[in-house]
Amino acid sequence: MKEYTFFPGCSSEHNASAANMENSIQSMCRILGIQLNEIDDWNCCSASIGYAGGGQLPRMAMSARNFALAQKQKGNTDLVATCAACWLSMRETNERIEEEPRIKQDINTALAEAGLSYDGHIKTRHMVEVLIEDIGWETLKSKVTKPLTGLKAAGYVGCQTNRPFGVCGDSYENPLYLDKMIEATGATAVPFPMKVACCGGALMFSETEKACVLTKQILQSAVDNGAEVIITPCPVCQLNLEVYQGMINKTLGTHFNIPILYYSQLFVLAWGGSWQEAALHQQVIPAEPLRRFA
Amino acid sequence: MAYDLSFAKDVYNKSEMGHWIKMCMQCGVCAGSCPLRAHWQHSPRQLFQMVRAGKRDEVLKSSDMWMCTSCYNCIVRCPRELPITHIIHGLARYAETEKAVDPMQPTRRFAVEVFWKNITATGRVGEAMLTMRLYFQDGIGAGIQRGLEMRDSALGMLKTRRLNPIPFRGKIKGYDGFTKMLAKAAELEAKLENKA
């Protein structure tokens, strides 16, 4: 049994937008024998847009509080995040605490107000890094009992899982890990030139028309390349592509109806998990192309 | 004509990662890599040169740095490895602290008035409240209009248990300490911004 400290993030909460990611990740970890020990009383990581209201210290203090709680509760066990923005802000904060003594000092002065301290040394990892580095491709493939043969999927990596840190040394311009995950389930990864294009991120909420054009191009590229589903590791990509699809159709005159799924949902189904265990009942655009494997 | 370096010095000293602007060699890879490039009035490269040229008002009042989606494409492609995304975020934050930015700039409004208030009110993102605040920021009529546009999606999310029907979420247990921590961090941040 492998154990990790776990930071689920706000969108993974019960009744939140990425509840389907959280539920399928939990099923995936059960099958793999991974135990995720959630940090008690964690707070928001401040996300990508937190810079504007908080500036650097308050923004980083938010991530630092999670590290401080993690260190107190679970020691320096590797911390796993599933959300791209959480993973990124926590990695950035940790890097600056480790490398800039002034920041470390100020952060700890702020943490002291909450009766906490953090001295660094917790490694933040993305769930896909754990799958690739600690579980390994052979195990991921060997668990398949229901191969998704014939399913055509577009692997949409997006931005923050890919940049600026990258996953397992993969290329920024043409990362292959998600395609390899799709292929590991027996499905076919279609060529997908928009795999690292930006979905608009938080600008979907403030500059909706501009962001919808970006999202439309991503959906179009996936459909043009024959994809039946789009697979992503990022909850913001998932939300923007799925929830705004109807609005894109209405405002830009398109007719998309393509399910946007997480890599974890694909794995759980291919490993013999049920529709519910893969949280496929939690898709706003129903995952019909996967019915033939359920 | 003598150059006025006071604005550039302010940015180098007070804006997050601002000192990196000195290193920009004006190649334009950032401009070509940005997903919002079609909408910029001034690209990152141009903003950096305007900082160096002392164009305080033009930079701080600009809507440009508020168009960053935080995709980090510019960062990984910059041949001089400037942390461009962070510099752009820093400029936006600096404009906010200088109260130079138009309060109605849409991303500033979302980021400062809706998002930051939402996460600091309870310690976590309350998605339902966040969406309501966002939709109703221009009044009830506009809110209802926006809500109706997104009705099918919202119902879909409710049905699939991805949206809490009760918009109020409780505070985290350590909320008092969390608030004190943020206040102290803001105090230290102000000192950091006023150094130089």
XYZ file of C-alpha atoms in Angstrom:
490
model
C 0.000 0.000 0.000
C 1.468 3.330 -1.102
C 0.513 6.323 1.048
C 0.462 10.011 0.163
C -0.666 13.215 1.789
C -3.626 14.417 -0.243
C -4.758 17.909 -1.219
C -8.069 17.537 -3.112
C -8.748 21.255 -3.777
C -12.027 23.166 -3.741
C -13.449 21.905 -7.029
C -13.089 18.310 -5.769
C -15.347 18.860 -2.789
C -18.662 17.060 -2.401
C -21.214 18.694 -4.762
C -18.513 20.753 -6.505
C -17.697 20.964 -10.205
C -14.948 18.316 -10.255
C -16.719 15.815 -7.997
C -16.538 13.418 -10.971
C -12.731 13.750 -10.969
C -12.501 13.210 -7.211
C -14.813 10.183 -7.224
C -13.006 8.502 -10.111
C -9.575 9.280 -8.597
C -10.671 7.603 -5.369
C -11.858 4.532 -7.307
C -8.612 4.506 -9.292
C -6.533 4.620 -6.121
C -8.581 1.835 -4.506
C -7.838 -0.423 -7.481
C -4.126 0.498 -7.407
C -3.785 0.121 -3.641
C -2.928 3.791 -3.096
C -4.004 5.409 0.155
C -4.661 9.163 0.023
C -4.519 10.834 3.439
C -6.412 14.105 3.127
C -5.004 17.137 4.971
C -7.460 18.026 7.715
C -8.904 21.552 7.384
C -7.029 22.487 4.209
C -7.832 25.791 2.524
C -7.939 27.077 -1.059
C -4.520 27.192 -2.792
C -5.438 30.704 -4.107
C -5.527 29.353 -7.687
C -4.196 31.070 -10.818
C -6.251 34.231 -10.400
C -5.351 34.792 -6.724
C -2.449 37.111 -7.600
C -4.752 40.061 -8.307
C -6.563 40.256 -4.982
C -3.785 38.927 -2.785
C -0.378 39.814 -4.149
C 2.499 37.440 -3.550
C 2.666 36.945 0.224
C -1.037 36.456 1.022
C -1.339 34.248 -2.048
C 1.609 32.089 -1.046
C 0.577 32.073 2.619
C -2.578 30.231 1.568
C -0.573 27.393 0.032
C 1.907 27.538 2.911
C -0.869 26.948 5.458
C -1.661 23.698 3.674
C 2.001 22.672 3.786
C 2.198 23.583 7.478
C -0.898 21.503 8.283
C 0.431 18.639 6.160
C 3.802 18.677 7.926
C 2.131 18.716 11.350
C -0.365 15.979 10.524
C 1.493 13.676 8.120
C 5.182 14.596 8.296
C 7.104 15.160 5.081
C 5.295 12.486 3.041
C 4.916 13.493 -0.636
C 1.839 15.643 -1.151
C -0.390 14.714 -4.079
C -2.684 17.196 -5.834
C -5.143 16.306 -8.585
C -6.032 19.812 -9.776
C -3.596 21.522 -12.150
C -3.924 24.951 -10.504
C -3.516 23.542 -6.964
C -0.458 21.549 -8.012
C 1.049 24.603 -9.698
C 0.461 27.110 -6.882
C 1.714 24.686 -4.257
C 4.833 23.830 -6.253
C 5.545 27.486 -6.912
C 5.078 28.415 -3.252
C 7.276 25.575 -2.066
C 10.000 26.459 -4.550
C 10.079 30.074 -3.394
C 10.060 29.102 0.290
C 12.997 26.747 -0.325
C 14.985 29.200 -2.456
C 14.225 32.666 -1.042
C 15.099 33.080 2.656
C 13.221 36.389 2.845
C 9.999 34.795 1.580
C 10.426 31.864 3.954
C 10.828 34.232 6.879
C 7.812 36.384 5.947
C 5.640 33.345 5.270
C 6.494 31.901 8.658
C 5.764 35.234 10.368
C 2.312 35.105 8.752
C 1.818 31.404 9.572
C 2.678 32.099 13.227
C -0.533 34.138 13.442
C -2.384 30.867 12.856
C -0.125 28.993 15.288
C 1.656 27.226 12.431
C 5.092 27.000 10.835
C 6.582 25.381 7.758
C 10.247 24.678 7.143
C 10.012 23.338 3.584
C 10.891 19.832 2.364
C 7.481 18.586 1.244
C 7.486 17.503 -2.369
C 4.269 18.345 -4.254
C 3.361 15.909 -6.985
C 0.600 15.645 -9.520
C -1.466 12.465 -9.511
C -0.301 11.657 -13.046
C 3.327 11.793 -11.861
C 2.477 9.229 -9.198
C 0.866 6.983 -11.826
C 3.829 7.217 -14.194
C 6.748 7.250 -11.733
C 5.520 5.195 -8.772
C 3.020 2.805 -10.378
C 4.533 2.505 -13.857
C 3.226 1.909 -17.362
C 3.397 -1.897 -17.131
C 1.121 -1.993 -14.057
C -1.285 0.547 -15.562
C -1.606 -1.707 -18.629
C -1.729 -4.977 -16.725
C -4.815 -3.882 -14.736
C -6.935 -3.654 -17.908
C -9.721 -6.237 -17.903
C -12.098 -4.417 -20.244
C -9.967 -2.879 -23.028
C -11.574 0.175 -24.614
C -10.717 -1.120 -28.088
C -11.894 1.109 -30.910
C -12.628 4.164 -28.749
C -11.157 7.276 -30.335
C -10.004 9.791 -27.755
C -8.283 13.166 -27.970
C -5.733 13.649 -25.174
C -6.124 17.284 -24.094
C -3.237 18.137 -21.760
C -3.992 21.881 -21.553
C -1.715 24.358 -19.830
C -0.963 24.075 -16.162
C -0.338 20.334 -15.966
C 2.140 20.896 -18.794
C 3.653 24.321 -18.093
C 5.772 25.679 -16.520
C 6.879 22.574 -14.616
C 5.837 19.796 -16.970
C 5.148 16.187 -16.104
C 7.939 13.606 -15.933
C 10.230 15.501 -18.299
C 7.711 15.398 -21.140
C 7.887 18.005 -23.946
C 6.029 21.321 -23.481
C 5.052 21.476 -27.151
C 4.086 17.850 -27.724
C 3.712 15.971 -24.431
C 2.938 12.292 -24.950
C 1.999 11.022 -21.490
C -1.769 11.495 -21.906
C -1.777 9.783 -25.321
C 0.129 6.915 -23.710
C -2.466 6.727 -20.936
C -5.267 6.574 -23.500
C -3.414 3.816 -25.387
C -2.795 1.966 -22.097
C -6.575 1.487 -21.733
C -6.750 -0.066 -25.216
C -8.315 3.050 -26.764
C -6.835 4.987 -29.695
C -5.303 8.420 -29.126
C -6.204 10.454 -32.207
C -3.736 13.051 -33.545
C -4.624 16.264 -31.741
C -2.708 19.421 -32.676
C -4.528 21.499 -30.014
C -3.442 19.259 -27.122
C -1.567 22.042 -25.305
C -3.727 24.997 -26.377
C -5.269 27.141 -23.643
C -8.991 26.806 -22.817
C -9.122 30.355 -21.481
C -8.797 29.342 -17.835
C -10.416 31.788 -15.414
C -10.950 34.279 -18.237
C -13.986 32.148 -19.134
C -15.701 33.936 -16.228
C -14.639 37.496 -17.069
C -13.988 37.594 -20.824
C -16.381 34.837 -21.854
C -16.597 35.667 -25.570
C -12.811 35.645 -25.991
C -12.405 32.397 -24.053
C -15.234 30.683 -25.971
C -13.327 31.190 -29.234
C -10.306 29.355 -27.741
C -12.497 26.544 -26.460
C -14.299 26.257 -29.776
C -10.987 25.755 -31.616
C -10.009 22.967 -29.224
C -13.358 21.178 -29.593
C -13.241 21.609 -33.394
C -9.750 20.154 -33.643
C -10.731 17.106 -31.568
C -13.861 16.468 -33.647
C -12.017 17.043 -36.947
C -9.512 14.386 -35.911
C -12.282 11.862 -35.286
C -12.376 11.936 -31.488
C -15.497 10.559 -29.775
C -14.382 11.852 -26.380
C -11.817 14.322 -25.034
C -9.639 13.230 -22.101
C -8.085 15.791 -19.746
C -6.196 15.896 -16.444
C -7.392 19.427 -15.535
C -10.672 20.394 -13.799
C -10.752 23.895 -15.341
C -10.250 22.484 -18.855
C -12.958 19.921 -18.145
C -15.378 22.587 -16.904
C -14.724 25.080 -19.697
C -14.988 22.460 -22.437
C -18.036 20.663 -21.079
C -20.163 23.266 -19.349
C -19.684 26.001 -21.952
C -20.199 23.648 -24.925
C -23.921 24.478 -25.125
C -23.211 28.191 -25.047
C -20.542 27.831 -27.731
C -23.047 25.992 -29.916
C -25.624 28.722 -29.366
C -23.352 31.734 -29.852
C -20.903 30.427 -32.459
C -23.340 28.289 -34.463
C -21.607 24.951 -33.856
C -23.122 21.542 -33.035
C -20.682 19.952 -30.604
C -21.842 17.147 -28.358
C -18.597 15.598 -27.200
C -18.061 14.227 -23.663
C -15.100 15.650 -21.723
C -13.684 13.037 -19.356
C -10.812 12.609 -16.925
C -7.992 10.095 -17.475
C -9.051 8.529 -14.169
C -12.540 7.784 -15.490
C -11.066 6.005 -18.513
C -8.723 3.922 -16.353
C -11.425 2.903 -13.860
C -13.718 1.696 -16.650
C -10.906 -0.183 -18.430
C -9.841 -1.795 -15.153
C -13.307 -3.299 -14.732
C -14.840 -0.612 -12.516
C -18.534 0.192 -12.852
C -20.118 3.224 -14.517
C -20.720 4.668 -11.029
C -17.207 3.923 -9.788
C -15.841 5.781 -12.805
C -18.252 8.643 -11.898
C -19.511 8.551 -15.483
C -23.035 9.270 -14.221
C -21.710 12.707 -13.241
C -21.162 14.015 -16.762
C -23.264 16.953 -17.929
C -22.681 15.779 -21.517
C -23.416 12.051 -21.137
C -20.494 9.717 -21.830
C -22.497 7.743 -24.411
C -19.461 6.574 -26.471
C -18.336 4.620 -23.397
C -21.665 2.743 -22.963
C -20.484 -0.030 -25.254
C -17.742 -0.901 -22.743
C -19.832 -0.670 -19.556
C 15.562 64.763 -23.484
C 16.522 62.915 -20.323
C 14.864 59.610 -19.581
C 12.725 59.419 -16.452
C 13.709 56.163 -14.795
C 11.499 56.532 -11.730
C 8.658 54.335 -13.023
C 11.018 51.586 -14.176
C 12.732 51.647 -10.770
C 9.376 51.444 -9.010
C 8.394 48.430 -11.076
C 11.768 46.725 -10.536
C 11.501 47.205 -6.779
C 7.821 46.982 -5.945
C 6.150 44.776 -8.535
C 6.453 40.982 -8.193
C 9.302 39.721 -10.406
C 9.465 43.232 -11.944
C 13.280 43.360 -11.876
C 13.348 40.670 -14.573
C 12.057 43.235 -17.091
C 15.664 44.493 -17.343
C 16.565 41.227 -19.039
C 14.006 41.433 -21.895
C 15.709 41.563 -25.293
C 12.515 42.416 -27.187
C 12.397 39.274 -29.312
C 8.591 38.987 -29.245
C 8.279 35.240 -28.629
C 5.941 36.026 -25.701
C 3.664 38.051 -27.979
C 3.463 35.276 -30.552
C 2.866 32.595 -27.919
C -0.055 34.213 -26.100
C -3.501 32.656 -26.655
C -5.083 36.127 -26.266
C -2.628 37.770 -28.698
C -5.439 38.882 -31.023
C -6.842 41.073 -28.259
C -3.719 42.762 -26.884
C -3.241 46.464 -27.393
C 0.340 46.022 -26.150
C 1.991 42.611 -25.944
C 4.181 41.656 -22.941
C 7.264 42.689 -24.908
C 5.749 46.109 -25.607
C 4.600 46.559 -22.005
C 8.146 45.830 -20.827
C 9.596 48.419 -23.197
C 6.956 50.932 -22.051
C 8.017 50.330 -18.440
C 11.604 51.078 -19.437
C 10.477 54.191 -21.330
C 8.723 55.527 -18.225
C 5.145 55.339 -19.523
C 3.597 54.998 -16.067
C -0.020 55.879 -16.848
C -0.178 53.968 -20.099
C 1.100 50.803 -18.441
C -0.838 50.942 -15.183
C -4.145 51.919 -16.794
C -3.757 49.295 -19.494
C -6.206 46.426 -19.797
C -3.499 44.278 -21.379
C -1.965 42.556 -18.370
C -5.451 41.616 -17.175
C -5.806 39.393 -20.230
C -3.376 36.763 -18.928
C -4.981 33.298 -18.754
C -2.008 31.949 -16.741
C -1.220 29.385 -19.447
C 2.572 29.804 -18.996
C 3.274 29.432 -22.705
C 5.374 32.639 -22.736
C 7.366 31.463 -19.716
C 8.530 28.173 -21.215
C 9.342 29.738 -24.589
C 11.198 32.877 -23.482
C 14.805 32.426 -24.700
C 16.065 34.389 -21.690
C 13.890 32.434 -19.251
C 12.069 35.468 -17.901
C 9.126 34.538 -15.646
C 6.810 36.475 -17.981
C 3.526 35.154 -16.586
C 4.569 36.257 -13.094
C 5.798 39.656 -14.336
C 2.430 40.220 -16.028
C 0.579 39.138 -12.857
C 2.889 41.464 -10.905
C 2.085 44.422 -13.161
C -1.636 43.777 -12.784
C -1.313 43.565 -9.014
C 0.853 46.695 -8.954
C -1.788 48.597 -10.958
C -4.359 47.383 -8.429
C -2.332 48.556 -5.404
C -1.714 51.914 -7.129
C -5.482 52.155 -7.767
C -4.659 52.985 -11.374
C -6.725 50.315 -13.070
C -10.291 50.913 -14.250
C -12.426 49.286 -11.526
C -14.742 47.954 -14.237
C -11.981 46.039 -16.065
C -13.759 42.664 -16.275
C -10.940 40.365 -15.139
C -9.917 42.784 -12.373
C -13.529 42.784 -11.206
C -13.746 39.010 -11.230
C -10.334 38.413 -9.656
C -10.462 41.062 -6.932
C -14.148 41.668 -6.246
C -15.510 38.171 -6.747
C -12.797 35.517 -6.507
C -10.517 36.833 -3.749
C -13.508 37.861 -1.610
C -15.039 34.420 -2.145
C -11.986 32.435 -1.020
C -11.184 34.675 1.942
C -14.802 34.651 3.185
C -14.689 30.979 4.174
C -11.202 29.651 3.361
C -12.322 27.695 0.318
C -13.963 28.417 -3.020
C -17.740 28.352 -2.717
C -18.593 27.706 -6.357
C -22.335 28.396 -6.174
C -21.804 31.724 -4.398
C -18.940 32.583 -6.760
C -21.181 32.031 -9.775
C -24.069 33.997 -8.256
C -21.834 36.955 -7.364
C -20.359 36.884 -10.862
C -23.726 36.725 -12.609
C -25.365 39.390 -10.471
C -22.471 41.872 -10.366
C -24.240 44.119 -12.880
C -27.608 43.984 -11.148
C -30.595 41.670 -10.936
C -31.726 42.028 -14.565
C -28.316 41.194 -15.994
C -27.936 38.368 -13.470
C -31.183 36.722 -14.473
C -30.229 37.124 -18.137
C -26.847 35.424 -17.573
C -28.427 32.752 -15.430
C -30.927 31.970 -18.188
C -28.135 31.733 -20.771
C -26.426 29.103 -18.613
C -29.646 27.422 -17.405
C -29.137 24.083 -19.148
C -25.569 23.766 -17.885
C -26.527 24.743 -14.342
C -29.374 22.218 -14.273
C -27.044 19.592 -15.698
C -24.536 20.259 -12.948
C -27.209 20.148 -10.241
C -28.545 16.858 -11.609
C -25.083 15.281 -11.708
C -24.255 16.523 -8.191
C -21.567 18.917 -9.296
C -23.203 22.071 -7.978
C -24.334 22.649 -4.426
C -27.969 23.809 -4.347
C -27.185 25.642 -1.083
C -24.869 28.529 -2.012
C -23.607 29.153 1.548
C -20.643 27.045 2.604
C -19.312 26.885 6.143
C -15.951 28.293 7.155
C -12.895 26.095 7.579
C -12.262 25.143 11.235
C -9.150 27.256 11.576
C -10.793 30.280 9.948
C -9.776 32.788 12.643
C -6.108 31.860 12.357
C -6.435 31.802 8.571
C -7.752 35.388 8.590
C -5.032 36.596 10.959
C -2.419 34.899 8.773
C -3.708 36.686 5.665
C -3.782 40.045 7.474
C -0.167 39.607 8.573
C 0.868 38.524 5.082
C -0.840 41.611 3.619
C 0.949 43.826 6.149
C 4.353 42.340 5.227
C 3.445 42.587 1.547
C 2.790 46.330 1.909
C 6.247 46.714 3.466
C 7.735 44.740 0.590
C 5.951 46.959 -1.935
C 7.162 50.119 -0.195
C 10.825 49.168 0.024
C 13.394 50.756 -2.300
